[in-house]
mmCIF file of C-alpha atoms in Angstrom:
data_model
loop_
_atom_site.group_PDB
_atom_site.id
_atom_site.type_symbol
_atom_site.label_atom_id
_atom_site.label_comp_id
_atom_site.label_asym_id
_atom_site.label_seq_id
_atom_site.Cartn_x
_atom_site.Cartn_y
_atom_site.Cartn_z
ATOM 1 C CA MET U 1 78.231 -30.799 37.561
ATOM 2 C CA SER U 2 74.553 -30.918 36.602
ATOM 3 C CA ALA U 3 74.132 -34.647 36.004
ATOM 4 C CA PRO U 4 72.826 -36.888 38.811
ATOM 5 C CA MET U 5 75.735 -38.121 40.903
ATOM 6 C CA THR U 6 76.166 -41.654 42.190
ATOM 7 C CA VAL U 7 78.700 -43.435 44.385
ATOM 8 C CA ARG U 8 80.799 -45.978 42.491
ATOM 9 C CA ARG U 9 83.665 -48.294 43.348
ATOM 10 C CA TYR U 10 87.215 -48.039 42.088
ATOM 11 C CA ALA U 11 87.305 -51.836 41.970
ATOM 12 C CA ASP U 12 84.468 -51.891 39.445
ATOM 13 C CA LEU U 13 86.109 -49.212 37.321
ATOM 14 C CA ALA U 14 89.385 -51.147 37.381
ATOM 15 C CA ARG U 15 87.597 -54.266 36.205
ATOM 16 C CA ALA U 16 85.936 -52.341 33.365
ATOM 17 C CA VAL U 17 89.297 -50.973 32.214
ATOM 18 C CA LEU U 18 90.872 -54.426 32.234
ATOM 19 C CA ASP U 19 87.908 -55.916 30.370
ATOM 20 C CA ALA U 20 88.404 -53.374 27.568
ATOM 21 C CA ALA U 21 90.780 -53.888 24.647
ATOM 22 C CA PRO U 22 94.139 -52.077 24.560
ATOM 23 C CA ARG U 23 94.224 -49.162 22.117
ATOM 24 C CA LEU U 24 97.768 -47.843 22.563
ATOM 25 C CA GLY U 25 99.609 -50.842 21.136
ATOM 26 C CA PRO U 26 99.409 -53.495 23.876
ATOM 27 C CA VAL U 27 98.579 -50.938 26.591
ATOM 28 C CA ARG U 28 95.261 -49.711 27.969
ATOM 29 C CA LEU U 29 95.668 -45.946 28.224
ATOM 30 C CA VAL U 30 93.682 -44.070 30.880
ATOM 31 C CA ALA U 31 93.720 -40.250 30.889
ATOM 32 C CA VAL U 32 92.725 -38.421 34.079
ATOM 33 C CA ASP U 33 92.038 -34.843 33.006
ATOM 34 C CA GLY U 34 90.380 -31.743 34.389
ATOM 35 C CA PRO U 35 91.385 -28.327 35.681
ATOM 36 C CA ALA U 36 94.201 -27.833 38.160
ATOM 37 C CA GLY U 37 93.214 -28.501 41.761
ATOM 38 C CA SER U 38 90.255 -30.722 40.892
ATOM 39 C CA GLY U 39 91.646 -33.904 42.492
ATOM 40 C CA LYS U 40 93.163 -35.672 39.479
ATOM 41 C CA THR U 41 96.290 -36.932 41.237
ATOM 42 C CA THR U 42 94.306 -38.430 44.105
ATOM 43 C CA PHE U 43 91.846 -40.126 41.744
ATOM 44 C CA ALA U 44 94.635 -41.506 39.545
ATOM 45 C CA GLY U 45 96.453 -42.938 42.555
ATOM 46 C CA ARG U 46 93.366 -44.678 43.901
ATOM 47 C CA LEU U 47 92.464 -46.107 40.513
ATOM 48 C CA GLY U 48 96.036 -47.343 40.154
ATOM 49 C CA ARG U 49 95.796 -49.153 43.491
ATOM 50 C CA ALA U 50 92.506 -50.770 42.447
ATOM 51 C CA LEU U 51 94.019 -51.933 39.168
ATOM 52 C CA ARG U 52 96.999 -53.462 40.958
ATOM 53 C CA ALA U 53 94.671 -55.144 43.447
ATOM 54 C CA ALA U 54 92.923 -56.693 40.432
ATOM 55 C CA GLY U 55 96.240 -58.188 39.323
ATOM 56 C CA ALA U 56 97.180 -55.658 36.627
ATOM 57 C CA THR U 57 100.577 -54.172 35.953
ATOM 58 C CA VAL U 58 100.262 -50.383 36.027
ATOM 59 C CA ALA U 59 102.466 -47.409 35.171
ATOM 60 C CA GLU U 60 101.597 -43.835 36.092
ATOM 61 C CA VAL U 61 102.840 -40.632 34.481
ATOM 62 C CA HIS U 62 102.015 -37.187 35.887
ATOM 63 C CA THR U 63 102.282 -34.362 33.396
ATOM 64 C CA ASP U 64 103.576 -31.984 36.094
ATOM 65 C CA ASP U 65 106.821 -33.929 35.651
ATOM 66 C CA LEU U 66 106.887 -33.158 31.920
ATOM 67 C CA LEU U 67 105.915 -29.481 32.005
ATOM 68 C CA GLU U 68 108.690 -26.964 31.470
ATOM 69 C CA GLY U 69 107.406 -24.495 34.040
ATOM 70 C CA TRP U 70 104.177 -22.553 34.428
ATOM 71 C CA ALA U 71 103.942 -21.410 30.803
ATOM 72 C CA ASP U 72 103.841 -24.985 29.488
ATOM 73 C CA THR U 73 100.099 -25.651 29.840
ATOM 74 C CA VAL U 74 99.713 -27.606 26.604
ATOM 75 C CA SER U 75 103.013 -27.598 24.692
ATOM 76 C CA PHE U 76 104.574 -30.445 26.703
ATOM 77 C CA TRP U 77 102.696 -32.960 24.548
ATOM 78 C CA PRO U 78 105.513 -33.749 22.071
ATOM 79 C CA ARG U 79 107.680 -34.847 25.011
ATOM 80 C CA LEU U 80 104.963 -37.192 26.243
ATOM 81 C CA GLU U 81 104.412 -38.533 22.738
ATOM 82 C CA GLN U 82 108.076 -39.064 21.854
ATOM 83 C CA GLN U 83 109.303 -40.367 25.196
ATOM 84 C CA VAL U 84 106.323 -42.375 26.469
ATOM 85 C CA LEU U 85 103.360 -42.878 24.147
ATOM 86 C CA GLY U 86 105.313 -43.538 20.969
ATOM 87 C CA PRO U 87 107.493 -46.315 22.396
ATOM 88 C CA LEU U 88 104.547 -47.982 24.163
ATOM 89 C CA ARG U 89 102.555 -47.855 20.936
ATOM 90 C CA ARG U 90 105.345 -49.929 19.378
ATOM 91 C CA GLY U 91 105.373 -52.341 22.311
ATOM 92 C CA GLU U 92 108.619 -50.869 23.670
ATOM 93 C CA SER U 93 109.409 -49.328 27.055
ATOM 94 C CA GLY U 94 109.556 -45.557 27.299
ATOM 95 C CA ALA U 95 111.436 -43.187 29.593
ATOM 96 C CA TYR U 96 111.348 -39.488 30.410
ATOM 97 C CA ARG U 97 113.247 -36.858 32.357
ATOM 98 C CA ARG U 98 111.396 -35.248 35.243
ATOM 99 C CA TYR U 99 111.246 -31.462 35.400
ATOM 100 C CA ASP U 100 112.692 -29.958 38.593
ATOM 101 C CA TRP U 101 110.429 -27.020 39.462
ATOM 102 C CA ASP U 102 112.887 -25.677 42.046
ATOM 103 C CA GLN U 103 115.900 -25.809 39.725
ATOM 104 C CA GLY U 104 113.952 -24.781 36.620
ATOM 105 C CA LYS U 105 115.343 -27.556 34.426
ATOM 106 C CA PHE U 106 114.904 -31.226 33.566
ATOM 107 C CA ARG U 107 116.847 -33.712 35.674
ATOM 108 C CA VAL U 108 119.464 -35.951 34.094
ATOM 109 C CA GLU U 109 118.161 -39.298 35.327
ATOM 110 C CA LEU U 110 115.580 -41.150 33.259
ATOM 111 C CA ILE U 111 112.286 -42.386 34.701
ATOM 112 C CA PRO U 112 111.423 -45.710 32.997
ATOM 113 C CA VAL U 113 107.902 -46.419 31.754
ATOM 114 C CA PRO U 114 107.637 -50.158 31.032
ATOM 115 C CA VAL U 115 105.048 -51.847 28.856
ATOM 116 C CA THR U 116 102.220 -52.598 31.296
ATOM 117 C CA ASP U 117 98.587 -53.659 31.214
ATOM 118 C CA VAL U 118 97.536 -50.089 31.981
ATOM 119 C CA LEU U 119 99.176 -46.675 31.717
ATOM 120 C CA ILE U 120 97.500 -43.884 33.695
ATOM 121 C CA VAL U 121 98.451 -40.432 32.443
ATOM 122 C CA GLU U 122 97.280 -37.744 34.845
ATOM 123 C CA GLY U 123 97.256 -34.018 34.237
ATOM 124 C CA VAL U 124 95.711 -31.065 32.472
ATOM 125 C CA THR U 125 94.995 -31.757 28.761
ATOM 126 C CA THR U 126 95.788 -35.505 28.897
ATOM 127 C CA ALA U 127 92.402 -36.448 27.390
ATOM 128 C CA ARG U 128 92.865 -34.050 24.468
ATOM 129 C CA THR U 129 91.425 -34.821 21.056
ATOM 130 C CA ALA U 130 94.821 -35.855 19.659
ATOM 131 C CA ILE U 131 94.842 -39.051 21.739
ATOM 132 C CA ARG U 132 91.119 -39.849 21.908
ATOM 133 C CA GLY U 133 91.286 -42.777 19.504
ATOM 134 C CA GLU U 134 93.844 -44.571 21.660
ATOM 135 C CA LEU U 135 92.247 -44.005 25.058
ATOM 136 C CA THR U 136 90.605 -46.902 26.835
ATOM 137 C CA LEU U 137 89.134 -44.435 29.332
ATOM 138 C CA ALA U 138 88.954 -40.637 29.516
ATOM 139 C CA VAL U 139 88.154 -39.319 33.008
ATOM 140 C CA TRP U 140 87.173 -35.724 33.757
ATOM 141 C CA LEU U 141 87.518 -34.337 37.311
ATOM 142 C CA ALA U 142 85.653 -31.174 38.285
ATOM 143 C CA ALA U 143 85.486 -28.955 41.375
ATOM 144 C CA PRO U 144 84.415 -25.345 42.039
ATOM 145 C CA ARG U 145 86.907 -22.747 40.816
ATOM 146 C CA GLU U 146 87.474 -21.062 44.173
ATOM 147 C CA LEU U 147 88.096 -24.405 45.864
ATOM 148 C CA ARG U 148 90.593 -25.376 43.175
ATOM 149 C CA LEU U 149 92.414 -22.073 43.559
ATOM 150 C CA ALA U 150 92.455 -22.429 47.351
ATOM 151 C CA ARG U 151 93.921 -25.926 47.043
ATOM 152 C CA GLY U 152 96.624 -24.629 44.731
ATOM 153 C CA ILE U 153 97.581 -21.713 46.962
ATOM 154 C CA GLU U 154 97.650 -24.004 50.003
ATOM 155 C CA ARG U 155 100.064 -26.307 48.174
ATOM 156 C CA ASP U 156 102.268 -23.773 46.403
ATOM 157 C CA GLY U 157 102.014 -20.630 48.525
ATOM 158 C CA GLU U 158 100.444 -17.188 48.135
ATOM 159 C CA ALA U 159 103.414 -15.909 46.130
ATOM 160 C CA LEU U 160 102.359 -18.122 43.229
ATOM 161 C CA ARG U 161 98.778 -16.833 43.008
ATOM 162 C CA PRO U 162 99.513 -14.903 39.756
ATOM 163 C CA GLN U 163 100.874 -18.082 38.148
ATOM 164 C CA TRP U 164 97.814 -20.020 39.263
ATOM 165 C CA LEU U 165 95.417 -17.434 37.879
ATOM 166 C CA ARG U 166 97.225 -17.336 34.551
ATOM 167 C CA TRP U 167 97.318 -21.144 34.402
ATOM 168 C CA MET U 168 93.593 -21.392 35.141
ATOM 169 C CA ALA U 169 92.814 -18.966 32.325
ATOM 170 C CA ASP U 170 95.033 -20.885 29.887
ATOM 171 C CA GLU U 171 93.544 -24.268 30.739
ATOM 172 C CA ALA U 172 90.002 -22.920 30.461
ATOM 173 C CA THR U 173 90.791 -21.717 26.948
ATOM 174 C CA HIS U 174 92.132 -25.153 26.000
ATOM 175 C CA PHE U 175 89.201 -27.068 27.495
ATOM 176 C CA ALA U 176 86.656 -24.860 25.717
ATOM 177 C CA ALA U 177 88.346 -25.354 22.346
ATOM 178 C CA ASP U 178 88.943 -29.085 22.846
ATOM 179 C CA ARG U 179 85.527 -29.820 24.404
ATOM 180 C CA THR U 180 87.316 -32.173 26.782
ATOM 181 C CA GLU U 181 84.590 -32.499 29.396
ATOM 182 C CA ALA U 182 81.849 -33.188 26.845
ATOM 183 C CA ARG U 183 83.923 -35.972 25.278
ATOM 184 C CA ALA U 184 84.955 -37.666 28.532
ATOM 185 C CA ASP U 185 83.778 -41.206 29.284
ATOM 186 C CA LEU U 186 83.509 -40.605 33.016
ATOM 187 C CA ARG U 187 82.826 -37.381 34.923
ATOM 188 C CA VAL U 188 83.914 -37.380 38.556
ATOM 189 C CA ASP U 189 83.091 -34.915 41.333
ATOM 190 C CA GLY U 190 86.370 -33.658 42.770
ATOM 191 C CA ALA U 191 84.624 -32.095 45.769
ATOM 192 C CA PRO U 192 81.794 -34.502 46.582
ATOM 193 C CA GLY U 193 79.316 -33.882 49.368
ATOM 194 C CA THR U 194 77.778 -37.321 48.985
ATOM 195 C CA PRO U 195 78.775 -39.721 51.792
ATOM 196 C CA HIS U 196 81.213 -42.366 50.559
ATOM 197 C CA ASP U 197 84.487 -44.099 51.401
ATOM 198 C CA PRO U 198 87.026 -42.003 49.462
ATOM 199 C CA GLU U 199 89.678 -44.718 49.521
ATOM 200 C CA THR U 200 87.511 -47.245 47.703
ATOM 201 C CA GLU U 201 84.709 -45.171 46.172
ATOM 202 C CA TYR U 202 84.235 -42.056 44.073
ATOM 203 C CA VAL U 203 81.241 -39.920 43.122
ATOM 204 C CA ALA U 204 80.470 -39.687 39.419
ATOM 205 C CA GLY U 205 77.916 -38.358 36.983
ATOM 206 C CA ASN U 206 76.789 -39.607 33.595
ATOM 207 C CA THR U 207 79.111 -41.749 31.521
ATOM 208 C CA THR U 208 79.369 -42.966 27.967
ATOM 209 C CA THR U 209 80.455 -46.414 26.876
ATOM 210 C CA GLY U 210 81.530 -45.750 23.301
ATOM 211 C CA ARG U 211 84.860 -47.571 23.659
ATOM 212 C CA GLY U 212 83.471 -50.650 25.327
ATOM 213 C CA THR U 213 84.099 -49.806 28.981
ATOM 214 C CA ASN U 214 81.104 -50.148 31.264
ATOM 215 C CA HIS U 215 81.746 -47.840 34.205
ATOM 216 C CA ASP U 216 78.576 -48.433 36.168
ATOM 217 C CA GLY U 217 79.899 -51.482 38.026
#
């Protein structure tokens, strides 16, 4: 990440999100995107806690739960749209079935997604062009490739290295075509060397404020 990096507070980012107008029906939609292993899940969880501490109702959806296995880098989107985004856009609750990676199929039980102040959708391709007009905030997480791969192998095991390498190639192709990073509102360092309190602070580069969110705090 070439832009100057600064330490910022999740509490300030939460306040900026809540000060912005909803764009997905009555819901403020936050997408936390970036390549696999960059720290998206951790960032999304900490932002969710800050939003709740600010008094907001928050739902979180992780696209790993919607993917139909390793080959489903981008084609899960219709499930997210039909089961979650579409209903919320109409002011109705959504629900989805979580994919069981061990069983290789979707579970029977439904995971409810109520109408909340904020919906955080975390995962690869969540800030894609198709949803840009309805995003309150698009976040991009970045980290060095070898670190991301090491994180993935540590989590999933050496046997899945071929799947990780194929996934990384597929996501890179998508990001290049979609220009996701260039269009993000907030760029976050997923492997920061700058001293900070990771539970309450994050390290970020340049931002844009085209949709009315001021991320500088």
